XYZ file of C-alpha atoms in Angstrom:
726
model
C -12.841 61.730 -35.934
C -16.573 62.389 -35.552
C -17.131 62.909 -39.183
C -15.321 59.650 -39.532
C -17.215 57.202 -37.150
C -20.757 58.813 -38.387
C -19.651 58.635 -41.834
C -17.321 55.804 -42.196
C -15.032 56.916 -44.781
C -14.004 54.894 -47.558
C -10.682 53.070 -46.398
C -9.163 50.095 -48.174
C -8.110 47.260 -45.741
C -8.772 44.477 -48.102
C -5.011 43.310 -48.042
C -5.312 42.765 -44.259
C -8.309 41.057 -44.722
C -7.334 38.511 -47.356
C -4.284 38.393 -44.669
C -6.473 37.547 -41.408
C -9.643 36.351 -42.647
C -9.700 32.631 -42.795
C -10.958 30.904 -39.471
C -9.579 27.751 -41.007
C -6.409 27.024 -42.854
C -4.900 29.299 -45.310
C -3.556 27.240 -48.369
C -0.653 29.441 -49.643
C 1.923 30.358 -47.311
C 2.974 32.975 -49.367
C 0.677 36.250 -48.369
C 2.599 38.886 -49.793
C 0.581 40.307 -52.710
C 2.891 40.142 -55.935
C 1.455 43.909 -56.425
C 4.029 46.199 -54.443
C 1.144 48.514 -54.867
C -1.249 47.101 -53.160
C -2.160 47.779 -49.590
C -0.956 45.426 -46.660
C -0.156 45.740 -42.690
C 3.509 46.730 -43.420
C 2.340 49.670 -45.688
C -0.967 50.616 -44.518
C -0.305 51.710 -40.940
C 2.029 54.870 -42.111
C 0.450 57.968 -40.347
C -1.610 58.847 -37.765
C -4.535 59.189 -39.695
C -4.178 56.046 -41.187
C -4.983 54.714 -37.272
C -8.209 56.351 -37.330
C -9.343 54.944 -40.662
C -8.594 51.967 -39.742
C -10.329 51.898 -36.456
C -12.932 53.358 -38.664
C -13.265 50.016 -40.635
C -13.448 48.132 -37.545
C -16.845 49.952 -36.783
C -17.961 49.773 -40.142
C -17.244 46.378 -40.277
C -20.918 46.103 -38.597
C -22.645 48.216 -41.344
C -21.109 47.991 -44.605
C -20.624 44.644 -46.582
C -17.762 45.666 -48.905
C -14.846 48.044 -49.924
C -16.742 50.501 -52.193
C -20.623 50.284 -51.444
C -23.179 49.688 -51.775
C -21.991 46.473 -53.754
C -18.830 45.426 -56.000
C -16.254 44.493 -53.916
C -17.687 42.214 -50.882
C -15.713 41.455 -47.723
C -16.469 37.740 -47.708
C -17.674 35.545 -50.597
C -20.073 33.019 -51.677
C -23.190 35.009 -51.148
C -25.032 37.768 -52.639
C -23.317 41.125 -50.806
C -26.579 42.883 -49.360
C -27.332 39.275 -47.677
C -23.519 39.303 -46.547
C -24.284 42.659 -44.337
C -22.946 41.713 -40.426
C -26.040 43.546 -39.344
C -28.494 41.775 -41.288
C -27.241 38.176 -40.818
C -27.152 39.012 -36.785
C -30.618 40.420 -37.034
C -32.110 37.524 -39.234
C -30.243 35.183 -36.768
C -31.567 37.180 -33.281
C -35.173 37.780 -34.530
C -36.762 35.613 -37.429
C -36.694 32.700 -34.970
C -38.753 34.147 -32.483
C -42.244 35.412 -31.899
C -41.248 39.044 -32.944
C -40.728 38.764 -36.914
C -41.432 36.083 -39.722
C -40.091 36.736 -43.315
C -42.147 36.176 -46.593
C -38.739 35.538 -49.079
C -38.104 32.472 -50.530
C -34.320 33.196 -50.814
C -32.441 29.936 -50.261
C -33.195 28.793 -46.407
C -34.219 32.222 -44.886
C -37.579 30.575 -43.873
C -35.746 27.935 -41.848
C -35.116 30.444 -39.021
C -38.610 30.866 -38.149
C -39.180 27.257 -38.916
C -36.263 25.915 -36.468
C -35.378 23.455 -39.201
C -31.642 24.907 -40.197
C -29.015 23.118 -40.725
C -24.989 22.990 -40.767
C -24.924 23.912 -44.347
C -27.273 26.770 -44.003
C -25.975 29.539 -46.205
C -27.121 32.654 -43.685
C -25.505 30.602 -40.553
C -22.525 30.386 -42.650
C -22.422 33.893 -43.795
C -23.027 35.298 -40.307
C -20.189 32.854 -38.928
C -17.635 34.464 -41.517
C -18.739 37.959 -40.725
C -18.015 37.700 -37.285
C -14.447 36.243 -37.463
C -14.077 38.925 -40.296
C -13.984 41.405 -37.862
C -12.242 39.740 -35.396
C -9.460 39.172 -37.901
C -9.156 42.832 -38.996
C -9.699 43.998 -34.799
C -6.747 41.270 -34.444
C -4.714 43.020 -37.304
C -5.239 46.322 -36.156
C -4.554 45.102 -32.241
C -0.718 43.938 -33.839
C -0.334 46.918 -35.049
C -1.278 49.338 -32.559
C 0.492 47.040 -29.571
C 3.758 49.001 -29.220
C 2.250 52.391 -29.935
C 0.772 53.754 -26.179
C -0.014 56.872 -28.237
C -3.151 54.829 -29.715
C -3.886 53.501 -26.391
C -7.613 54.316 -26.733
C -8.119 53.347 -30.299
C -6.278 49.737 -29.234
C -8.885 49.518 -26.302
C -12.208 50.189 -28.750
C -10.445 47.550 -31.354
C -10.492 45.012 -28.408
C -13.921 45.935 -27.269
C -15.360 45.709 -31.173
C -13.497 41.824 -31.068
C -14.864 41.031 -27.941
C -18.285 42.505 -28.846
C -18.456 39.900 -32.288
C -17.104 37.123 -29.465
C -19.979 37.867 -27.463
C -22.062 37.255 -30.529
C -19.641 34.014 -31.095
C -20.584 32.779 -27.756
C -24.090 33.454 -27.753
C -25.068 32.137 -31.378
C -22.460 29.212 -31.792
C -21.655 28.391 -28.284
C -18.112 26.975 -29.188
C -16.412 28.426 -32.065
C -12.839 29.153 -33.290
C -10.703 31.196 -31.259
C -7.910 33.253 -32.877
C -6.270 36.433 -31.197
C -3.615 39.076 -32.202
C -1.061 36.422 -31.053
C -1.950 34.027 -33.862
C -0.101 35.256 -36.875
C -1.575 35.137 -40.108
C -0.272 31.980 -41.784
C -1.351 28.324 -42.787
C -2.556 26.889 -39.441
C -5.824 25.479 -38.373
C -7.107 27.741 -35.519
C -8.081 25.824 -32.449
C -11.928 25.684 -31.135
C -12.877 27.081 -27.746
C -15.189 26.096 -25.521
C -18.109 28.155 -24.275
C -16.761 28.705 -20.660
C -13.462 29.417 -21.670
C -14.738 32.067 -24.262
C -16.542 33.559 -21.146
C -13.361 34.149 -19.528
C -11.461 35.309 -22.227
C -14.171 38.037 -22.634
C -14.491 39.206 -19.448
C -11.218 40.060 -18.737
C -11.087 41.866 -22.243
C -13.285 43.876 -21.130
C -12.064 44.704 -17.380
C -8.637 45.098 -19.007
C -9.622 47.831 -21.336
C -11.909 49.932 -18.973
C -9.485 52.238 -18.200
C -8.628 52.953 -21.592
C -11.760 53.317 -23.233
C -13.675 57.130 -23.938
C -15.426 58.348 -21.377
C -19.556 57.925 -21.416
C -20.579 60.400 -24.384
C -17.023 61.390 -25.332
C -18.288 60.868 -29.317
C -21.321 59.553 -30.886
C -21.236 56.243 -32.773
C -17.731 55.507 -30.657
C -17.988 52.730 -27.787
C -17.033 54.381 -24.731
C -16.765 52.924 -20.769
C -20.394 52.553 -20.788
C -20.428 50.240 -23.814
C -17.687 48.053 -22.382
C -19.726 47.773 -18.932
C -23.085 47.507 -20.753
C -21.035 44.361 -22.784
C -19.625 42.757 -19.597
C -23.666 43.296 -17.462
C -24.713 41.339 -21.029
C -22.038 38.657 -20.703
C -22.959 38.324 -16.756
C -26.667 38.544 -17.013
C -26.507 35.465 -19.497
C -23.454 33.550 -17.827
C -26.043 30.815 -16.432
C -26.662 29.914 -19.970
C -22.843 30.327 -20.915
C -21.510 28.316 -18.153
C -23.702 27.061 -15.532
C -22.648 29.602 -12.935
C -24.441 32.515 -12.396
C -23.433 35.926 -12.302
C -26.099 38.279 -11.771
C -24.394 40.065 -9.064
C -21.659 41.012 -11.429
C -24.161 42.188 -13.776
C -25.847 44.900 -11.068
C -22.021 46.170 -10.747
C -21.613 46.875 -14.273
C -25.492 48.099 -14.435
C -25.081 50.350 -11.871
C -22.080 51.850 -13.799
C -24.008 52.333 -16.843
C -26.622 53.927 -15.325
C -25.024 56.923 -13.643
C -22.802 57.017 -16.781
C -24.870 60.535 -17.924
C -27.083 59.210 -19.977
C -30.740 59.399 -20.033
C -34.307 58.163 -21.569
C -35.377 60.313 -24.414
C -38.664 61.555 -23.799
C -40.644 60.136 -26.511
C -39.750 56.619 -27.490
C -40.180 56.789 -31.000
C -37.088 59.298 -31.372
C -34.848 56.324 -30.909
C -35.718 54.855 -34.165
C -35.891 57.946 -36.191
C -33.229 59.513 -39.119
C -31.840 61.494 -36.354
C -31.536 59.298 -33.767
C -28.173 60.559 -33.577
C -29.823 63.351 -31.304
C -31.077 60.664 -28.642
C -29.485 61.206 -24.928
C -30.221 57.398 -24.368
C -28.183 55.666 -27.029
C -25.045 54.120 -25.700
C -23.741 52.789 -28.821
C -25.114 52.559 -32.203
C -24.131 51.075 -35.432
C -24.156 54.315 -37.720
C -25.879 54.579 -40.924
C -25.706 57.429 -43.549
C -27.582 57.701 -46.866
C -24.227 58.874 -48.965
C -21.505 57.798 -46.973
C -22.822 54.481 -45.681
C -24.287 52.794 -48.430
C -25.025 49.053 -47.955
C -28.092 46.711 -48.894
C -27.811 45.580 -45.544
C -28.299 46.925 -41.841
C -30.698 49.767 -41.503
C -31.435 49.454 -45.298
C -32.752 46.455 -45.135
C -34.723 46.936 -41.638
C -36.639 49.672 -42.999
C -37.406 48.118 -46.684
C -38.053 45.019 -45.929
C -40.873 46.196 -43.185
C -42.779 47.971 -45.841
C -45.202 46.102 -48.107
C -49.083 45.660 -48.827
C -50.645 49.297 -48.259
C -47.844 50.900 -46.343
C -46.580 53.882 -48.318
C -42.703 53.724 -48.699
C -42.472 57.644 -48.714
C -43.957 57.881 -45.435
C -41.096 55.908 -44.048
C -38.433 58.272 -46.052
C -37.655 55.683 -48.798
C -38.820 54.871 -51.884
C -39.865 52.020 -51.870
C -41.019 48.431 -49.748
C -39.179 45.033 -50.260
C -42.404 43.475 -48.759
C -40.654 40.951 -46.244
C -40.371 40.836 -42.620
C -43.465 41.595 -40.292
C -44.706 39.869 -36.941
C -46.762 37.242 -35.092
C -50.032 37.404 -33.324
C -48.152 35.988 -30.065
C -46.274 39.469 -30.099
C -49.359 41.627 -30.980
C -50.283 40.195 -27.609
C -47.791 41.601 -25.687
C -49.774 44.862 -26.002
C -53.345 43.643 -26.979
C -53.938 40.396 -24.783
C -57.491 40.161 -25.617
C -56.989 40.113 -29.545
C -58.663 37.110 -31.225
C -59.319 37.982 -34.646
C -57.430 41.174 -35.079
C -57.162 44.999 -34.341
C -59.912 46.758 -36.465
C -58.843 49.907 -37.966
C -61.032 51.661 -40.451
C -60.051 51.755 -44.381
C -57.471 54.189 -45.176
C -58.580 56.188 -48.004
C -57.216 54.779 -51.314
C -57.765 57.838 -53.838
C -58.272 61.009 -52.294
C -59.552 63.449 -54.698
C -57.173 66.388 -55.309
C -59.002 68.113 -58.784
C -61.923 69.763 -57.564
C -62.000 73.440 -58.240
C -61.445 75.327 -55.302
C -61.804 78.645 -53.756
C -59.206 80.378 -51.629
C -59.663 81.890 -48.044
C -56.715 84.345 -47.396
C -57.019 86.331 -43.948
C -55.357 86.977 -40.986
C -56.412 84.218 -38.880
C -53.913 81.864 -40.658
C -49.989 82.582 -41.020
C -48.869 83.687 -43.458
C -51.697 86.375 -43.427
C -53.541 87.357 -46.380
C -51.479 85.232 -48.897
C -54.081 83.369 -51.077
C -51.298 80.611 -52.508
C -50.728 79.735 -48.904
C -53.960 79.995 -47.382
C -56.707 77.180 -46.683
C -59.151 76.160 -49.447
C -62.734 75.296 -50.403
C -63.926 72.728 -53.102
C -66.765 72.426 -55.216
C -66.872 68.540 -54.967
C -69.727 68.392 -58.004
C -67.536 71.120 -59.812
C -71.384 73.177 -59.633
C -70.273 76.422 -58.361
C -71.213 75.421 -54.732
C -67.921 75.355 -52.337
C -67.447 74.108 -49.438
C -65.165 73.520 -46.796
C -63.682 74.545 -42.750
C -61.671 77.179 -41.392
C -60.796 77.465 -37.763
C -60.720 81.389 -36.839
C -60.446 83.143 -33.700
C -62.506 86.115 -32.646
C -61.912 89.342 -34.865
C -60.137 87.718 -37.320
C -61.190 88.304 -40.907
C -61.026 86.793 -44.351
C -62.174 87.088 -47.904
C -62.268 84.804 -50.998
C -60.130 84.539 -53.940
C -60.829 82.366 -57.165
C -57.207 81.321 -57.632
C -53.724 82.025 -55.441
C -54.081 85.274 -56.332
C -55.814 88.900 -55.737
C -57.144 89.291 -59.164
C -60.732 88.111 -58.156
C -61.597 88.105 -54.947
C -65.032 88.406 -52.677
C -65.887 89.782 -49.624
C -69.371 90.864 -47.875
C -69.985 94.660 -47.506
C -73.068 94.518 -45.381
C -72.149 91.446 -43.699
C -75.320 90.036 -44.769
C -74.313 86.876 -46.435
C -74.077 88.310 -49.905
C -70.738 88.414 -51.696
C -69.234 91.447 -53.646
C -66.314 91.638 -55.899
C -63.192 93.349 -54.325
C -66.053 93.858 -51.240
C -65.194 94.056 -47.361
C -63.117 91.630 -45.353
C -65.574 88.869 -43.229
C -65.022 88.786 -39.673
C -65.530 86.281 -37.297
C -67.653 87.324 -34.115
C -66.669 84.001 -32.295
C -63.799 81.828 -31.872
C -64.816 78.632 -33.390
C -64.392 76.078 -36.252
C -66.537 77.374 -39.075
C -68.324 75.554 -42.010
C -68.060 77.766 -44.789
C -70.676 77.330 -47.741
C -70.284 79.449 -50.975
C -72.574 79.789 -53.842
C -71.322 81.708 -56.938
C -74.299 80.926 -58.781
C -76.048 83.397 -56.616
C -72.967 85.112 -54.765
C -74.069 84.222 -51.141
C -72.013 82.262 -48.574
C -73.008 81.067 -45.108
C -70.799 80.127 -42.159
C -71.963 78.259 -39.385
C -69.924 77.482 -35.981
C -69.614 73.440 -35.437
C -68.036 71.745 -32.226
C -67.968 67.839 -33.562
C -68.694 64.544 -31.426
C -69.072 60.806 -32.376
C -72.497 58.945 -31.685
C -73.865 55.581 -32.149
C -74.620 52.640 -30.659
C -71.147 51.615 -30.104
C -70.386 54.198 -27.825
C -71.502 54.765 -24.198
C -74.287 57.040 -24.925
C -75.563 55.153 -27.752
C -77.660 56.546 -30.434
C -78.989 59.595 -28.065
C -75.929 61.298 -26.549
C -72.658 62.706 -28.492
C -69.026 61.774 -27.376
C -67.545 64.997 -27.691
C -64.480 65.435 -29.889
C -61.654 68.166 -29.286
C -60.177 70.454 -31.761
C -56.476 70.689 -32.337
C -55.258 73.467 -33.998
C -51.844 72.394 -34.888
C -52.955 69.754 -36.648
C -56.302 70.812 -38.136
C -57.834 67.454 -36.740
C -60.689 66.670 -34.366
C -59.952 63.661 -32.180
C -61.373 61.440 -29.388
C -60.011 58.240 -27.370
C -63.319 56.116 -26.715
C -64.020 52.665 -25.310
C -66.410 51.055 -28.096
C -68.305 47.792 -28.351
C -69.167 45.885 -31.648
C -71.887 48.451 -33.153
C -71.907 51.790 -35.302
C -70.721 55.004 -35.154
C -71.309 58.209 -37.323
C -70.238 62.020 -36.792
C -72.274 65.198 -36.098
C -71.901 68.993 -35.476
C -73.785 70.400 -32.433
C -75.254 67.568 -30.969
C -77.573 67.328 -33.738
C -78.543 65.609 -37.012
C -78.722 68.888 -39.312
C -75.370 68.250 -39.881
C -73.522 64.668 -40.171
C -71.269 62.714 -41.711
C -70.868 58.764 -42.523
C -69.074 56.596 -44.831
C -71.367 55.141 -47.955
C -68.307 53.190 -49.708
C -66.805 52.163 -46.311
C -63.431 53.746 -48.245
C -62.707 56.274 -45.344
C -64.433 58.873 -47.552
C -67.003 60.525 -45.848
C -70.489 61.869 -46.977
C -72.778 64.066 -45.854
C -75.646 61.849 -44.368
C -73.571 58.824 -45.136
C -74.170 55.127 -43.918
C -73.355 54.316 -40.361
C -69.536 53.232 -39.927
C -69.224 49.515 -38.446
C -67.077 48.968 -35.390
C -66.583 45.124 -35.550
C -64.640 44.857 -32.388
C -64.644 46.008 -28.550
C -61.803 48.026 -27.606
C -60.298 51.532 -26.888
C -59.930 53.296 -30.089
C -58.149 56.986 -31.221
C -60.783 58.328 -33.509
C -59.745 61.231 -35.967
C -61.780 63.308 -37.970
C -60.621 65.571 -40.759
C -62.846 67.907 -42.324
C -61.077 71.307 -43.701
C -61.163 70.775 -47.812
C -62.989 67.685 -49.562
C -62.582 65.110 -49.395
C -63.371 64.732 -45.870
C -61.964 61.573 -43.816
C -61.368 59.801 -40.655
C -59.859 57.013 -38.856
C -61.028 54.640 -36.520
C -57.903 53.161 -34.560
C -57.399 50.507 -32.112
C -55.434 52.464 -29.609
C -52.934 51.139 -26.839
C -52.062 53.574 -24.202
C -48.629 52.055 -24.762
C -46.972 54.166 -27.577
C -44.655 51.561 -28.298
C -47.215 49.848 -30.137
C -46.269 50.239 -33.759
C -48.385 48.078 -36.052
C -49.391 48.784 -39.723
C -52.821 46.585 -39.755
C -54.284 48.080 -43.019
C -54.869 45.260 -45.450
C -52.807 42.745 -43.015
C -54.428 39.608 -41.168
C -53.301 39.046 -37.801
C -52.703 35.434 -38.316
C -50.342 33.663 -40.119
C -51.548 31.619 -42.737
C -48.893 31.383 -45.202
C -45.475 32.422 -44.209
C -44.705 33.475 -47.351
C -47.326 36.243 -47.884
C -46.589 39.819 -46.285
C -50.188 40.600 -45.907
C -50.019 37.556 -43.207
C -48.694 39.246 -40.203
C -49.125 42.777 -38.698
C -46.260 45.313 -40.524
C -44.106 46.949 -37.768
C -43.254 50.353 -38.102
C -40.451 50.927 -35.747
C -37.791 52.241 -37.666
C -38.031 55.052 -40.250
C -35.936 57.224 -42.498
C -37.166 60.564 -41.646
C -36.380 62.884 -38.773
C -38.452 62.989 -35.686
C -40.212 66.627 -36.444
C -41.167 64.769 -40.078
C -38.683 66.520 -42.067
C -36.791 64.414 -44.386
C -33.168 62.922 -43.475
C -29.962 64.841 -43.491
C -29.274 63.082 -46.892
C -32.487 61.614 -48.191
C -32.026 58.684 -50.519
C -34.635 56.272 -51.937
C -32.535 53.190 -51.011
C -30.316 54.376 -48.466
C -31.048 55.606 -44.919
C -29.784 58.037 -42.152
C -31.292 56.103 -39.344
C -28.654 54.151 -36.738
C -28.783 50.988 -35.256
C -29.332 51.271 -31.497
C -26.956 48.443 -30.470
C -27.068 49.659 -26.650
C -29.833 51.513 -24.878
C -30.472 53.202 -21.223
C -33.836 51.229 -21.389
C -32.075 48.090 -21.594
C -30.088 48.647 -19.138
C -32.841 49.379 -16.648
C -34.671 46.185 -17.427
C -31.376 43.760 -17.445
C -31.247 45.700 -13.701
C -34.748 44.810 -12.522
C -34.284 41.308 -13.876
C -31.006 40.348 -12.120
C -32.225 41.699 -9.106
C -35.310 39.491 -9.369
C -32.679 36.352 -10.221
C -31.220 37.016 -6.970
C -28.250 39.375 -7.897
C -28.893 41.704 -5.112
C -29.238 45.126 -5.910
C -32.473 46.980 -4.798
C -35.890 46.124 -5.199
C -37.427 49.254 -4.962
C -34.903 50.804 -7.965
C -35.546 47.989 -10.070
C -39.154 49.065 -9.623
C -38.731 52.508 -10.328
C -36.471 52.050 -13.403
C -39.024 49.324 -14.613
C -41.890 52.821 -14.151
C -39.701 55.026 -15.823
C -39.902 53.016 -18.945
C -43.427 52.938 -18.608
C -44.591 56.087 -17.598
C -42.632 57.296 -21.482
C -44.424 54.352 -22.912
C -47.502 55.806 -21.778
C -47.053 59.188 -22.778
C -45.700 60.717 -19.910
C -48.822 59.721 -17.705
C -48.261 56.933 -15.028
C -51.247 54.903 -15.747
C -49.154 52.442 -17.084
C -46.960 52.085 -14.123
C -47.007 48.736 -11.707
C -46.418 47.838 -8.242
C -43.977 45.994 -6.814
C -45.965 42.868 -6.678
C -46.419 42.920 -10.217
C -42.672 43.068 -10.958
C -42.050 39.612 -11.736
C -39.281 37.746 -13.939
C -42.140 36.904 -16.394
C -43.375 40.566 -16.485
C -39.687 41.472 -17.618
C -39.705 39.167 -20.267
C -42.706 40.708 -21.633
C -41.781 44.089 -21.030
C -38.503 43.369 -22.710
C -40.707 42.473 -25.798
C -42.828 45.444 -25.496
C -39.553 48.130 -25.195
C -37.016 46.106 -27.409
C -38.477 44.627 -29.991
C -36.714 44.464 -33.456
C -33.599 45.554 -31.504
C -31.792 41.842 -31.883
C -32.346 41.035 -28.403
C -35.602 38.406 -28.424
C -33.731 35.018 -29.109
C -31.360 35.919 -26.620
C -33.792 36.934 -23.855
C -35.951 33.404 -24.777
C -33.310 31.362 -24.461
C -32.106 32.919 -20.791
C -35.681 31.841 -19.876
C -35.996 28.453 -21.083
C -38.746 29.896 -23.732
C -36.842 29.480 -26.998
C -37.130 26.011 -27.994
C -39.721 24.444 -25.209
C -43.089 24.061 -25.232
C -43.453 26.507 -22.541
C -44.082 29.696 -24.986
C -45.682 28.696 -28.522
C -45.935 31.394 -31.327
C -47.310 30.895 -34.760
C -44.962 28.558 -37.400
C -42.530 27.650 -33.799
C -41.032 24.645 -35.490
C -42.596 24.881 -38.721
C -46.505 24.175 -37.561
C -49.209 26.801 -37.614
C -49.569 26.725 -34.051
C -46.428 26.618 -32.715
C -44.491 23.545 -30.955
C -41.326 22.607 -28.834
C -38.353 21.862 -30.967
C -34.838 19.987 -29.759
C -33.027 21.839 -27.174
C -29.771 21.786 -29.562
C -31.334 24.407 -31.270
C -30.720 26.911 -28.172
C -27.277 27.333 -30.220
C -26.492 27.164 -34.193
C -24.429 24.889 -35.914
C -20.756 25.170 -36.569
C -21.074 25.743 -40.177
C -20.366 22.708 -42.602
C -17.471 24.598 -44.505
C -15.714 25.201 -41.111
C -15.887 21.553 -40.057
C -14.529 20.600 -43.385
C -11.830 22.583 -43.467
C -10.438 22.889 -40.002
C -9.509 19.142 -38.225
C -9.387 20.928 -35.065
C -13.065 21.477 -35.029
C -15.855 19.689 -33.280
C -19.563 20.020 -34.202
C -22.051 21.217 -31.757
C -24.522 18.565 -29.956
C -27.572 17.575 -31.719
C -26.277 18.737 -35.243
């Protein structure tokens, strides 16, 4: 079962889907296919394995867009199959109308999401509505065929959970949608419309009814368990005042307590939840799973990773073959991490063209592993190809090395007398002290020098001005010198041993260092993380505006903070949250240029912590001290395990929680719902760039707190009434 849920084996429920898909009226009463070999409900459920495969299809309906993948046999028609993907359309509807995301593309009406100018005939809103009811319909069919089979009680409970989850999307997005269950037999009829309050009661009763039959928490990754059902109930209750006008914050706390005690735990590092091996996360309660080989679609996580890459962003750093240059974020969201940012976050230029064709000498020795292996040793280079070589190595006291002119021992040099003169085949060179040594070799005169160095940052942008170095720390694991410094507008340089004999600047402002080079500008005050990369030339550096909060994952190189043209990917900072690489930097288990292995976290424990705190602050009862403790656990993790970011009881307000939800949960499909719950989505109490289709943002009509029933549904079903305002 685990293999099926992770990889979603290719199964065929197309005929079932055709029988039950329509949320309006079917024109043809004869729903039995003429081809007797075509699978239908009467012959699909013919073995125990079939029930497993059919359940996998229900889960897969969120991830894949058709019957074969990545395209060719779509579940719904009338729209490009990649666009039709459930998760892709749900994410767009939840994120693009908010401060967290904008879209550069011109496909159909996609920009209407962020501008909040959508209409009932919007093709993407129609696709989302169809997707929701496709999943509900195949869940209904599964439930019909499992109703009299107690041996599949857990499977049925999971199918009912999936149906309830999609109905939660329907109540949240559309308010008063079509309503069909397993009791509505497939055929020609007009499904009824249900009110938001009635649908709330239905979802609530379904989730409570299936609780005992759901699997125990953490029984299998990728399948919904009791904790997932409790989490969905808590989501329903937290938003109950929006859905029904009646608060249920106490009920939310009841079920959040169950989630919190279910055995899940925060992962040590925030980013681990969004990598290709995030199935190892201890925090993800329920996920939509993707696999580069077995779950191929142009929606879902494939979309979220590719569409977020553009400009100067190297796609290989995200584990894919290229970017689509689409989604990025707004200044308003950046200010959740950097409240004082005005013109942008300064980062030093990234080196565009590091030269790799310099002549090199190899430096094998027992100071590194594998020892005495020229082919895997450090190198020094001759930048001018003139027999003069230089570079840096870290050597512990008593360790030895030599020079070779290639990745073999055919030609090698040592120092017989340790007098700075090289001899072919000479003795090993021994370091008398542990340190970071600058090596210079002149093969013209057969001499060398080794100078121990310690590096610092100096300049009028630092606290010590041009007189006192700010010391850097060397990391032998990464091979980088680094420092975290508060800088003011001005200039900096790097220098060794508190003197000017050896210093580096940047002549071309291109990220490449030159000896004695030009001062490096720092145009904006802030806290900066500074890295110095020496080793083999070219030498480089980075000066990055730091957030102590490690959740700030922005790509600023070549990107503008302000969005002048929403259609330009380089207007707006890019987000680097999701990656198709493992947490240790290795490739995904099934690496692919297009398709990814990163799973989408639908519910995470950190979300439950923040929901608990909000429900407490909204008067639902619970424990104020527990709420503060849970929030500070999230913030301690966000600050790299340091409690420096923790807040006091007085700082735990509803406004703080809304901003903290943005910092913790951005791009995970929560923002629209959160802003509506806080009455910040359509009103003028919170504005962001291009809200309401103006650069500075403006309020829009409150009817846009829900989407319209698609025009095609209205035309096909006489029982439907359009949502107010449309």
